[in-house]
Amino acid sequence: MQIDIMTLFPNVFTEILGTSILGKAQKSGLLTINTVDIRDFSKDKHRSVDEPPYGGGGGMVLGPQAVFDAVESVKKEESEVILLTPQGKPFNQELAYGLSKIEHIILICGHYEGVDERIREHLAAKEISIGDYVLTGGEAAALVLTDAVARLVPGVLGNVESASQDSFSMGLLEYPQYTRPADYRGVEVPEVLLSGNHGEIDSFRKKESLRNTLKRRADLFNNYHFSETDLELIREVIKEEMERGSE
Ligand code: ADE
């Protein structure tokens, strides 16, 4: 997969995306992540790319010419062009999965007070927001999206199971994890995890996933399909939580 990021601040990306898992994936050729400096496409001798908006009002708007030219310098027929904006579709794990199947993604980071409407209407096929808050620019959003998408590209995570067990990947939050020592400051690892009984371990993990989701993000259950076993487990969880609550 290839991701090209159109930005006014290309330096921001190098360190984070070149490190650790994504750095390794790029070295091994599974991923190519490039940044394109929008200013390189300015026709202005000061390399400026923003203009005050027609009709007045405060602030500056990112104009169309340099952004169109930057995108067109890398665009192929199969490319998906995405504008990062607080007005976009809320980003989530499902969107990340969909994007991880695309061969070439072009991300446009907005800046200033906004971007010219023609970028939104005629250049970007999708608009994505990473949350209901406003950032100073799309760079942090592009980093979030790139990280979440790239780790789902087959082979990027060493262990195939790592992504399939993620929070959200099965519609639930993840179960708690423990490592050595079995007793740390008097807090013990749940015994079942030391038992070696994989059936019981799976059931424990499912139950704790359900418990985590119930306690922290019960809204996720609206889109979750409960199996018979899940229903039994969630009944136990509710009973235990009520007992704990009344202690
Ligand atoms: N640019 C500014 N705020 C943003 C947000 N919440 N998501 C994506 N891009 C943005």
mmCIF file with all atom_site columns, N, CA, C and O in Angstrom, residues 62-115:
data_model
loop_
_atom_site.group_PDB
_atom_site.id
_atom_site.type_symbol
_atom_site.label_atom_id
_atom_site.label_alt_id
_atom_site.label_comp_id
_atom_site.label_asym_id
_atom_site.label_entity_id
_atom_site.label_seq_id
_atom_site.pdbx_PDB_ins_code
_atom_site.Cartn_x
_atom_site.Cartn_y
_atom_site.Cartn_z
_atom_site.occupancy
_atom_site.B_iso_or_equiv
_atom_site.pdbx_formal_charge
_atom_site.auth_seq_id
_atom_site.auth_comp_id
_atom_site.auth_asym_id
_atom_site.auth_atom_id
_atom_site.pdbx_PDB_model_num
ATOM 1   N N  . LEU A 1 62  ? -6.988  27.925 2.520   1.00 0.00 ? 62  LEU A N  1
ATOM 2   C CA . LEU A 1 62  ? -6.046  27.221 1.643   1.00 0.00 ? 62  LEU A CA 1
ATOM 3   C C  . LEU A 1 62  ? -6.650  27.196 0.238   1.00 0.00 ? 62  LEU A C  1
ATOM 4   O O  . LEU A 1 62  ? -7.740  26.655 0.036   1.00 0.00 ? 62  LEU A O  1
ATOM 5   N N  . GLY A 1 63  ? -5.932  27.815 -0.698  1.00 0.00 ? 63  GLY A N  1
ATOM 6   C CA . GLY A 1 63  ? -6.470  27.953 -2.059  1.00 0.00 ? 63  GLY A CA 1
ATOM 7   C C  . GLY A 1 63  ? -6.377  26.659 -2.864  1.00 0.00 ? 63  GLY A C  1
ATOM 8   O O  . GLY A 1 63  ? -5.669  25.731 -2.480  1.00 0.00 ? 63  GLY A O  1
ATOM 9   N N  . PRO A 1 64  ? -7.085  26.601 -3.995  1.00 0.00 ? 64  PRO A N  1
ATOM 10  C CA . PRO A 1 64  ? -7.158  25.336 -4.739  1.00 0.00 ? 64  PRO A CA 1
ATOM 11  C C  . PRO A 1 64  ? -5.919  24.983 -5.566  1.00 0.00 ? 64  PRO A C  1
ATOM 12  O O  . PRO A 1 64  ? -5.550  23.811 -5.654  1.00 0.00 ? 64  PRO A O  1
ATOM 13  N N  . GLN A 1 65  ? -5.262  25.991 -6.152  1.00 0.00 ? 65  GLN A N  1
ATOM 14  C CA . GLN A 1 65  ? -4.256  25.669 -7.193  1.00 0.00 ? 65  GLN A CA 1
ATOM 15  C C  . GLN A 1 65  ? -3.126  24.754 -6.702  1.00 0.00 ? 65  GLN A C  1
ATOM 16  O O  . GLN A 1 65  ? -2.876  23.689 -7.273  1.00 0.00 ? 65  GLN A O  1
ATOM 17  N N  . ALA A 1 66  ? -2.464  25.145 -5.607  1.00 0.00 ? 66  ALA A N  1
ATOM 18  C CA . ALA A 1 66  ? -1.307  24.342 -5.165  1.00 0.00 ? 66  ALA A CA 1
ATOM 19  C C  . ALA A 1 66  ? -1.763  22.958 -4.705  1.00 0.00 ? 66  ALA A C  1
ATOM 20  O O  . ALA A 1 66  ? -1.061  21.959 -4.931  1.00 0.00 ? 66  ALA A O  1
ATOM 21  N N  . VAL A 1 67  ? -2.939  22.888 -4.095  1.00 0.00 ? 67  VAL A N  1
ATOM 22  C CA . VAL A 1 67  ? -3.414  21.591 -3.600  1.00 0.00 ? 67  VAL A CA 1
ATOM 23  C C  . VAL A 1 67  ? -3.784  20.668 -4.769  1.00 0.00 ? 67  VAL A C  1
ATOM 24  O O  . VAL A 1 67  ? -3.400  19.487 -4.793  1.00 0.00 ? 67  VAL A O  1
ATOM 25  N N  . PHE A 1 68  ? -4.500  21.214 -5.761  1.00 0.00 ? 68  PHE A N  1
ATOM 26  C CA . PHE A 1 68  ? -4.834  20.395 -6.951  1.00 0.00 ? 68  PHE A CA 1
ATOM 27  C C  . PHE A 1 68  ? -3.549  19.896 -7.618  1.00 0.00 ? 68  PHE A C  1
ATOM 28  O O  . PHE A 1 68  ? -3.416  18.730 -7.962  1.00 0.00 ? 68  PHE A O  1
ATOM 29  N N  . ASP A 1 69  ? -2.581  20.809 -7.797  1.00 0.00 ? 69  ASP A N  1
ATOM 30  C CA . ASP A 1 69  ? -1.337  20.428 -8.492  1.00 0.00 ? 69  ASP A CA 1
ATOM 31  C C  . ASP A 1 69  ? -0.564  19.383 -7.680  1.00 0.00 ? 69  ASP A C  1
ATOM 32  O O  . ASP A 1 69  ? -0.008  18.435 -8.249  1.00 0.00 ? 69  ASP A O  1
ATOM 33  N N  . ALA A 1 70  ? -0.542  19.560 -6.345  1.00 0.00 ? 70  ALA A N  1
ATOM 34  C CA . ALA A 1 70  ? 0.181   18.593 -5.500  1.00 0.00 ? 70  ALA A CA 1
ATOM 35  C C  . ALA A 1 70  ? -0.460  17.210 -5.630  1.00 0.00 ? 70  ALA A C  1
ATOM 36  O O  . ALA A 1 70  ? 0.230   16.199 -5.841  1.00 0.00 ? 70  ALA A O  1
ATOM 37  N N  . VAL A 1 71  ? -1.779  17.144 -5.531  1.00 0.00 ? 71  VAL A N  1
ATOM 38  C CA . VAL A 1 71  ? -2.477  15.851 -5.629  1.00 0.00 ? 71  VAL A CA 1
ATOM 39  C C  . VAL A 1 71  ? -2.248  15.252 -7.014  1.00 0.00 ? 71  VAL A C  1
ATOM 40  O O  . VAL A 1 71  ? -1.930  14.056 -7.155  1.00 0.00 ? 71  VAL A O  1
ATOM 41  N N  . GLU A 1 72  ? -2.392  16.082 -8.052  1.00 0.00 ? 72  GLU A N  1
ATOM 42  C CA . GLU A 1 72  ? -2.264  15.537 -9.411  1.00 0.00 ? 72  GLU A CA 1
ATOM 43  C C  . GLU A 1 72  ? -0.841  15.068 -9.725  1.00 0.00 ? 72  GLU A C  1
ATOM 44  O O  . GLU A 1 72  ? -0.637  14.247 -10.612 1.00 0.00 ? 72  GLU A O  1
ATOM 45  N N  . SER A 1 73  ? 0.136   15.545 -8.947  1.00 0.00 ? 73  SER A N  1
ATOM 46  C CA . SER A 1 73  ? 1.517   15.088 -9.182  1.00 0.00 ? 73  SER A CA 1
ATOM 47  C C  . SER A 1 73  ? 1.722   13.629 -8.757  1.00 0.00 ? 73  SER A C  1
ATOM 48  O O  . SER A 1 73  ? 2.689   12.992 -9.162  1.00 0.00 ? 73  SER A O  1
ATOM 49  N N  . VAL A 1 74  ? 0.819   13.107 -7.932  1.00 0.00 ? 74  VAL A N  1
ATOM 50  C CA . VAL A 1 74  ? 0.989   11.717 -7.470  1.00 0.00 ? 74  VAL A CA 1
ATOM 51  C C  . VAL A 1 74  ? -0.215  10.822 -7.806  1.00 0.00 ? 74  VAL A C  1
ATOM 52  O O  . VAL A 1 74  ? -0.149  9.606  -7.682  1.00 0.00 ? 74  VAL A O  1
ATOM 53  N N  . LYS A 1 75  ? -1.297  11.413 -8.250  1.00 0.00 ? 75  LYS A N  1
ATOM 54  C CA . LYS A 1 75  ? -2.559  10.681 -8.434  1.00 0.00 ? 75  LYS A CA 1
ATOM 55  C C  . LYS A 1 75  ? -2.465  9.664  -9.575  1.00 0.00 ? 75  LYS A C  1
ATOM 56  O O  . LYS A 1 75  ? -1.919  9.948  -10.635 1.00 0.00 ? 75  LYS A O  1
ATOM 57  N N  . LYS A 1 76  ? -3.000  8.464  -9.293  1.00 0.00 ? 76  LYS A N  1
ATOM 58  C CA . LYS A 1 76  ? -3.129  7.442  -10.331 1.00 0.00 ? 76  LYS A CA 1
ATOM 59  C C  . LYS A 1 76  ? -4.618  7.167  -10.480 1.00 0.00 ? 76  LYS A C  1
ATOM 60  O O  . LYS A 1 76  ? -5.422  7.646  -9.669  1.00 0.00 ? 76  LYS A O  1
ATOM 61  N N  . GLU A 1 77  ? -4.973  6.351  -11.464 1.00 0.00 ? 77  GLU A N  1
ATOM 62  C CA . GLU A 1 77  ? -6.402  6.093  -11.678 1.00 0.00 ? 77  GLU A CA 1
ATOM 63  C C  . GLU A 1 77  ? -7.075  5.507  -10.453 1.00 0.00 ? 77  GLU A C  1
ATOM 64  O O  . GLU A 1 77  ? -8.201  5.849  -10.105 1.00 0.00 ? 77  GLU A O  1
ATOM 65  N N  . GLU A 1 78  ? -6.354  4.622  -9.743  1.00 0.00 ? 78  GLU A N  1
ATOM 66  C CA . GLU A 1 78  ? -6.979  3.892  -8.628  1.00 0.00 ? 78  GLU A CA 1
ATOM 67  C C  . GLU A 1 78  ? -6.845  4.620  -7.284  1.00 0.00 ? 78  GLU A C  1
ATOM 68  O O  . GLU A 1 78  ? -7.283  4.099  -6.251  1.00 0.00 ? 78  GLU A O  1
ATOM 69  N N  . SER A 1 79  ? -6.258  5.821  -7.272  1.00 0.00 ? 79  SER A N  1
ATOM 70  C CA . SER A 1 79  ? -6.028  6.505  -5.996  1.00 0.00 ? 79  SER A CA 1
ATOM 71  C C  . SER A 1 79  ? -7.330  6.961  -5.348  1.00 0.00 ? 79  SER A C  1
ATOM 72  O O  . SER A 1 79  ? -8.261  7.379  -6.033  1.00 0.00 ? 79  SER A O  1
ATOM 73  N N  . GLU A 1 80  ? -7.348  6.887  -4.019  1.00 0.00 ? 80  GLU A N  1
ATOM 74  C CA . GLU A 1 80  ? -8.481  7.419  -3.247  1.00 0.00 ? 80  GLU A CA 1
ATOM 75  C C  . GLU A 1 80  ? -7.994  8.704  -2.579  1.00 0.00 ? 80  GLU A C  1
ATOM 76  O O  . GLU A 1 80  ? -7.023  8.672  -1.818  1.00 0.00 ? 80  GLU A O  1
ATOM 77  N N  . VAL A 1 81  ? -8.650  9.823  -2.875  1.00 0.00 ? 81  VAL A N  1
ATOM 78  C CA . VAL A 1 81  ? -8.213  11.108 -2.316  1.00 0.00 ? 81  VAL A CA 1
ATOM 79  C C  . VAL A 1 81  ? -9.106  11.471 -1.129  1.00 0.00 ? 81  VAL A C  1
ATOM 80  O O  . VAL A 1 81  ? -10.324 11.528 -1.251  1.00 0.00 ? 81  VAL A O  1
ATOM 81  N N  . ILE A 1 82  ? -8.467  11.678 0.024   1.00 0.00 ? 82  ILE A N  1
ATOM 82  C CA . ILE A 1 82  ? -9.216  11.929 1.260   1.00 0.00 ? 82  ILE A CA 1
ATOM 83  C C  . ILE A 1 82  ? -8.799  13.264 1.865   1.00 0.00 ? 82  ILE A C  1
ATOM 84  O O  . ILE A 1 82  ? -7.613  13.520 2.065   1.00 0.00 ? 82  ILE A O  1
ATOM 85  N N  . LEU A 1 83  ? -9.795  14.082 2.176   1.00 0.00 ? 83  LEU A N  1
ATOM 86  C CA . LEU A 1 83  ? -9.536  15.346 2.865   1.00 0.00 ? 83  LEU A CA 1
ATOM 87  C C  . LEU A 1 83  ? -9.794  15.161 4.359   1.00 0.00 ? 83  LEU A C  1
ATOM 88  O O  . LEU A 1 83  ? -10.848 14.633 4.748   1.00 0.00 ? 83  LEU A O  1
ATOM 89  N N  . LEU A 1 84  ? -8.825  15.557 5.189   1.00 0.00 ? 84  LEU A N  1
ATOM 90  C CA . LEU A 1 84  ? -9.020  15.486 6.642   1.00 0.00 ? 84  LEU A CA 1
ATOM 91  C C  . LEU A 1 84  ? -9.643  16.786 7.109   1.00 0.00 ? 84  LEU A C  1
ATOM 92  O O  . LEU A 1 84  ? -9.074  17.861 6.901   1.00 0.00 ? 84  LEU A O  1
ATOM 93  N N  . THR A 1 85  ? -10.796 16.680 7.703   1.00 0.00 ? 85  THR A N  1
ATOM 94  C CA . THR A 1 85  ? -11.536 17.873 8.117   1.00 0.00 ? 85  THR A CA 1
ATOM 95  C C  . THR A 1 85  ? -12.506 17.508 9.239   1.00 0.00 ? 85  THR A C  1
ATOM 96  O O  . THR A 1 85  ? -13.052 16.399 9.239   1.00 0.00 ? 85  THR A O  1
ATOM 97  N N  . PRO A 1 86  ? -12.744 18.455 10.167  1.00 0.00 ? 86  PRO A N  1
ATOM 98  C CA . PRO A 1 86  ? -13.718 18.151 11.228  1.00 0.00 ? 86  PRO A CA 1
ATOM 99  C C  . PRO A 1 86  ? -15.125 17.938 10.675  1.00 0.00 ? 86  PRO A C  1
ATOM 100 O O  . PRO A 1 86  ? -15.989 17.415 11.374  1.00 0.00 ? 86  PRO A O  1
ATOM 101 N N  . GLN A 1 87  ? -15.362 18.318 9.407   1.00 0.00 ? 87  GLN A N  1
ATOM 102 C CA . GLN A 1 87  ? -16.691 18.116 8.814   1.00 0.00 ? 87  GLN A CA 1
ATOM 103 C C  . GLN A 1 87  ? -16.868 16.730 8.202   1.00 0.00 ? 87  GLN A C  1
ATOM 104 O O  . GLN A 1 87  ? -17.914 16.404 7.661   1.00 0.00 ? 87  GLN A O  1
ATOM 105 N N  . GLY A 1 88  ? -15.786 15.913 8.242   1.00 0.00 ? 88  GLY A N  1
ATOM 106 C CA . GLY A 1 88  ? -15.824 14.616 7.570   1.00 0.00 ? 88  GLY A CA 1
ATOM 107 C C  . GLY A 1 88  ? -16.562 13.531 8.345   1.00 0.00 ? 88  GLY A C  1
ATOM 108 O O  . GLY A 1 88  ? -17.053 13.753 9.451   1.00 0.00 ? 88  GLY A O  1
ATOM 109 N N  . LYS A 1 89  ? -16.600 12.358 7.740   1.00 0.00 ? 89  LYS A N  1
ATOM 110 C CA . LYS A 1 89  ? -17.214 11.187 8.373   1.00 0.00 ? 89  LYS A CA 1
ATOM 111 C C  . LYS A 1 89  ? -16.353 10.771 9.572   1.00 0.00 ? 89  LYS A C  1
ATOM 112 O O  . LYS A 1 89  ? -15.125 10.716 9.445   1.00 0.00 ? 89  LYS A O  1
ATOM 113 N N  . PRO A 1 90  ? -16.957 10.479 10.712  1.00 0.00 ? 90  PRO A N  1
ATOM 114 C CA . PRO A 1 90  ? -16.140 10.110 11.876  1.00 0.00 ? 90  PRO A CA 1
ATOM 115 C C  . PRO A 1 90  ? -15.326 8.837  11.623  1.00 0.00 ? 90  PRO A C  1
ATOM 116 O O  . PRO A 1 90  ? -15.868 7.827  11.164  1.00 0.00 ? 90  PRO A O  1
ATOM 117 N N  . PHE A 1 91  ? -14.060 8.908  11.894  1.00 0.00 ? 91  PHE A N  1
ATOM 118 C CA . PHE A 1 91  ? -13.148 7.784  11.667  1.00 0.00 ? 91  PHE A CA 1
ATOM 119 C C  . PHE A 1 91  ? -13.349 6.722  12.744  1.00 0.00 ? 91  PHE A C  1
ATOM 120 O O  . PHE A 1 91  ? -13.532 7.047  13.915  1.00 0.00 ? 91  PHE A O  1
ATOM 121 N N  . ASN A 1 92  ? -13.337 5.470  12.323  1.00 0.00 ? 92  ASN A N  1
ATOM 122 C CA . ASN A 1 92  ? -13.398 4.376  13.303  1.00 0.00 ? 92  ASN A CA 1
ATOM 123 C C  . ASN A 1 92  ? -12.685 3.147  12.721  1.00 0.00 ? 92  ASN A C  1
ATOM 124 O O  . ASN A 1 92  ? -12.167 3.184  11.608  1.00 0.00 ? 92  ASN A O  1
ATOM 125 N N  . GLN A 1 93  ? -12.672 2.067  13.486  1.00 0.00 ? 93  GLN A N  1
ATOM 126 C CA . GLN A 1 93  ? -11.922 0.878  13.092  1.00 0.00 ? 93  GLN A CA 1
ATOM 127 C C  . GLN A 1 93  ? -12.456 0.275  11.788  1.00 0.00 ? 93  GLN A C  1
ATOM 128 O O  . GLN A 1 93  ? -11.693 -0.219 10.969  1.00 0.00 ? 93  GLN A O  1
ATOM 129 N N  . GLU A 1 94  ? -13.768 0.350  11.600  1.00 0.00 ? 94  GLU A N  1
ATOM 130 C CA . GLU A 1 94  ? -14.366 -0.202 10.383  1.00 0.00 ? 94  GLU A CA 1
ATOM 131 C C  . GLU A 1 94  ? -13.875 0.569  9.149   1.00 0.00 ? 94  GLU A C  1
ATOM 132 O O  . GLU A 1 94  ? -13.506 -0.024 8.132   1.00 0.00 ? 94  GLU A O  1
ATOM 133 N N  . LEU A 1 95  ? -13.849 1.895  9.271   1.00 0.00 ? 95  LEU A N  1
ATOM 134 C CA . LEU A 1 95  ? -13.326 2.712  8.158   1.00 0.00 ? 95  LEU A CA 1
ATOM 135 C C  . LEU A 1 95  ? -11.857 2.381  7.914   1.00 0.00 ? 95  LEU A C  1
ATOM 136 O O  . LEU A 1 95  ? -11.409 2.287  6.771   1.00 0.00 ? 95  LEU A O  1
ATOM 137 N N  . ALA A 1 96  ? -11.116 2.192  9.015   1.00 0.00 ? 96  ALA A N  1
ATOM 138 C CA . ALA A 1 96  ? -9.683  1.865  8.888   1.00 0.00 ? 96  ALA A CA 1
ATOM 139 C C  . ALA A 1 96  ? -9.516  0.548  8.115   1.00 0.00 ? 96  ALA A C  1
ATOM 140 O O  . ALA A 1 96  ? -8.664  0.453  7.224   1.00 0.00 ? 96  ALA A O  1
ATOM 141 N N  . TYR A 1 97  ? -10.336 -0.464 8.417   1.00 0.00 ? 97  TYR A N  1
ATOM 142 C CA . TYR A 1 97  ? -10.261 -1.740 7.689   1.00 0.00 ? 97  TYR A CA 1
ATOM 143 C C  . TYR A 1 97  ? -10.506 -1.543 6.203   1.00 0.00 ? 97  TYR A C  1
ATOM 144 O O  . TYR A 1 97  ? -9.776  -2.059 5.355   1.00 0.00 ? 97  TYR A O  1
ATOM 145 N N  . GLY A 1 98  ? -11.551 -0.781 5.896   1.00 0.00 ? 98  GLY A N  1
ATOM 146 C CA . GLY A 1 98  ? -11.884 -0.525 4.482   1.00 0.00 ? 98  GLY A CA 1
ATOM 147 C C  . GLY A 1 98  ? -10.714 0.136  3.764   1.00 0.00 ? 98  GLY A C  1
ATOM 148 O O  . GLY A 1 98  ? -10.321 -0.288 2.673   1.00 0.00 ? 98  GLY A O  1
ATOM 149 N N  . LEU A 1 99  ? -10.120 1.131  4.396   1.00 0.00 ? 99  LEU A N  1
ATOM 150 C CA . LEU A 1 99  ? -9.024  1.872  3.750   1.00 0.00 ? 99  LEU A CA 1
ATOM 151 C C  . LEU A 1 99  ? -7.769  1.012  3.606   1.00 0.00 ? 99  LEU A C  1
ATOM 152 O O  . LEU A 1 99  ? -6.975  1.202  2.688   1.00 0.00 ? 99  LEU A O  1
ATOM 153 N N  . SER A 1 100 ? -7.593  0.047  4.526   1.00 0.00 ? 100 SER A N  1
ATOM 154 C CA . SER A 1 100 ? -6.373  -0.772 4.474   1.00 0.00 ? 100 SER A CA 1
ATOM 155 C C  . SER A 1 100 ? -6.360  -1.681 3.234   1.00 0.00 ? 100 SER A C  1
ATOM 156 O O  . SER A 1 100 ? -5.342  -2.256 2.886   1.00 0.00 ? 100 SER A O  1
ATOM 157 N N  . LYS A 1 101 ? -7.482  -1.789 2.538   1.00 0.00 ? 101 LYS A N  1
ATOM 158 C CA . LYS A 1 101 ? -7.560  -2.635 1.326   1.00 0.00 ? 101 LYS A CA 1
ATOM 159 C C  . LYS A 1 101 ? -7.257  -1.830 0.062   1.00 0.00 ? 101 LYS A C  1
ATOM 160 O O  . LYS A 1 101 ? -7.197  -2.376 -1.039  1.00 0.00 ? 101 LYS A O  1
ATOM 161 N N  . ILE A 1 102 ? -7.120  -0.519 0.217   1.00 0.00 ? 102 ILE A N  1
ATOM 162 C CA . ILE A 1 102 ? -6.912  0.338  -0.958  1.00 0.00 ? 102 ILE A CA 1
ATOM 163 C C  . ILE A 1 102 ? -5.415  0.443  -1.262  1.00 0.00 ? 102 ILE A C  1
ATOM 164 O O  . ILE A 1 102 ? -4.598  0.566  -0.358  1.00 0.00 ? 102 ILE A O  1
ATOM 165 N N  . GLU A 1 103 ? -5.081  0.344  -2.553  1.00 0.00 ? 103 GLU A N  1
ATOM 166 C CA . GLU A 1 103 ? -3.667  0.345  -2.975  1.00 0.00 ? 103 GLU A CA 1
ATOM 167 C C  . GLU A 1 103 ? -2.975  1.691  -2.761  1.00 0.00 ? 103 GLU A C  1
ATOM 168 O O  . GLU A 1 103 ? -1.829  1.743  -2.344  1.00 0.00 ? 103 GLU A O  1
ATOM 169 N N  . HIS A 1 104 ? -3.699  2.776  -3.060  1.00 0.00 ? 104 HIS A N  1
ATOM 170 C CA . HIS A 1 104 ? -3.061  4.098  -3.004  1.00 0.00 ? 104 HIS A CA 1
ATOM 171 C C  . HIS A 1 104 ? -4.005  5.134  -2.398  1.00 0.00 ? 104 HIS A C  1
ATOM 172 O O  . HIS A 1 104 ? -5.079  5.394  -2.949  1.00 0.00 ? 104 HIS A O  1
ATOM 173 N N  . ILE A 1 105 ? -3.591  5.691  -1.276  1.00 0.00 ? 105 ILE A N  1
ATOM 174 C CA . ILE A 1 105 ? -4.396  6.717  -0.609  1.00 0.00 ? 105 ILE A CA 1
ATOM 175 C C  . ILE A 1 105 ? -3.647  8.043  -0.651  1.00 0.00 ? 105 ILE A C  1
ATOM 176 O O  . ILE A 1 105 ? -2.440  8.098  -0.384  1.00 0.00 ? 105 ILE A O  1
ATOM 177 N N  . ILE A 1 106 ? -4.365  9.103  -0.991  1.00 0.00 ? 106 ILE A N  1
ATOM 178 C CA . ILE A 1 106 ? -3.778  10.451 -0.942  1.00 0.00 ? 106 ILE A CA 1
ATOM 179 C C  . ILE A 1 106 ? -4.523  11.229 0.135   1.00 0.00 ? 106 ILE A C  1
ATOM 180 O O  . ILE A 1 106 ? -5.753  11.351 0.083   1.00 0.00 ? 106 ILE A O  1
ATOM 181 N N  . LEU A 1 107 ? -3.794  11.704 1.138   1.00 0.00 ? 107 LEU A N  1
ATOM 182 C CA . LEU A 1 107 ? -4.419  12.458 2.225   1.00 0.00 ? 107 LEU A CA 1
ATOM 183 C C  . LEU A 1 107 ? -4.121  13.944 2.044   1.00 0.00 ? 107 LEU A C  1
ATOM 184 O O  . LEU A 1 107 ? -2.973  14.314 1.771   1.00 0.00 ? 107 LEU A O  1
ATOM 185 N N  . ILE A 1 108 ? -5.127  14.764 2.202   1.00 0.00 ? 108 ILE A N  1
ATOM 186 C CA . ILE A 1 108 ? -4.916  16.223 2.153   1.00 0.00 ? 108 ILE A CA 1
ATOM 187 C C  . ILE A 1 108 ? -5.128  16.779 3.556   1.00 0.00 ? 108 ILE A C  1
ATOM 188 O O  . ILE A 1 108 ? -6.192  16.608 4.150   1.00 0.00 ? 108 ILE A O  1
ATOM 189 N N  . CYS A 1 109 ? -4.075  17.427 4.091   1.00 0.00 ? 109 CYS A N  1
ATOM 190 C CA . CYS A 1 109 ? -4.188  18.057 5.404   1.00 0.00 ? 109 CYS A CA 1
ATOM 191 C C  . CYS A 1 109 ? -4.596  19.508 5.202   1.00 0.00 ? 109 CYS A C  1
ATOM 192 O O  . CYS A 1 109 ? -3.868  20.267 4.559   1.00 0.00 ? 109 CYS A O  1
ATOM 193 N N  . GLY A 1 110 ? -5.733  19.862 5.745   1.00 0.00 ? 110 GLY A N  1
ATOM 194 C CA . GLY A 1 110 ? -6.161  21.263 5.673   1.00 0.00 ? 110 GLY A CA 1
ATOM 195 C C  . GLY A 1 110 ? -5.369  22.104 6.666   1.00 0.00 ? 110 GLY A C  1
ATOM 196 O O  . GLY A 1 110 ? -4.739  21.575 7.581   1.00 0.00 ? 110 GLY A O  1
ATOM 197 N N  . HIS A 1 111 ? -5.355  23.401 6.461   1.00 0.00 ? 111 HIS A N  1
ATOM 198 C CA . HIS A 1 111 ? -4.736  24.296 7.450   1.00 0.00 ? 111 HIS A CA 1
ATOM 199 C C  . HIS A 1 111 ? -5.408  25.640 7.380   1.00 0.00 ? 111 HIS A C  1
ATOM 200 O O  . HIS A 1 111 ? -6.332  25.826 6.614   1.00 0.00 ? 111 HIS A O  1
ATOM 201 N N  . TYR A 1 112 ? -4.977  26.574 8.124   1.00 0.00 ? 112 TYR A N  1
ATOM 202 C CA . TYR A 1 112 ? -5.595  27.894 8.187   1.00 0.00 ? 112 TYR A CA 1
ATOM 203 C C  . TYR A 1 112 ? -7.055  27.734 8.601   1.00 0.00 ? 112 TYR A C  1
ATOM 204 O O  . TYR A 1 112 ? -7.416  26.792 9.277   1.00 0.00 ? 112 TYR A O  1
ATOM 205 N N  . GLU A 1 113 ? -7.908  28.653 8.130   1.00 0.00 ? 113 GLU A N  1
ATOM 206 C CA . GLU A 1 113 ? -9.302  28.653 8.590   1.00 0.00 ? 113 GLU A CA 1
ATOM 207 C C  . GLU A 1 113 ? -10.166 27.655 7.833   1.00 0.00 ? 113 GLU A C  1
ATOM 208 O O  . GLU A 1 113 ? -11.327 27.479 8.134   1.00 0.00 ? 113 GLU A O  1
ATOM 209 N N  . GLY A 1 114 ? -9.590  27.033 6.819   1.00 0.00 ? 114 GLY A N  1
ATOM 210 C CA . GLY A 1 114 ? -10.388 26.088 6.045   1.00 0.00 ? 114 GLY A CA 1
ATOM 211 C C  . GLY A 1 114 ? -9.767  25.917 4.674   1.00 0.00 ? 114 GLY A C  1
ATOM 212 O O  . GLY A 1 114 ? -8.715  26.485 4.389   1.00 0.00 ? 114 GLY A O  1
ATOM 213 N N  . VAL A 1 115 ? -10.422 25.111 3.848   1.00 0.00 ? 115 VAL A N  1
ATOM 214 C CA . VAL A 1 115 ? -9.900  24.907 2.493   1.00 0.00 ? 115 VAL A CA 1
ATOM 215 C C  . VAL A 1 115 ? -10.959 25.367 1.494   1.00 0.00 ? 115 VAL A C  1
ATOM 216 O O  . VAL A 1 115 ? -12.149 25.344 1.791   1.00 0.00 ? 115 VAL A O  1
#
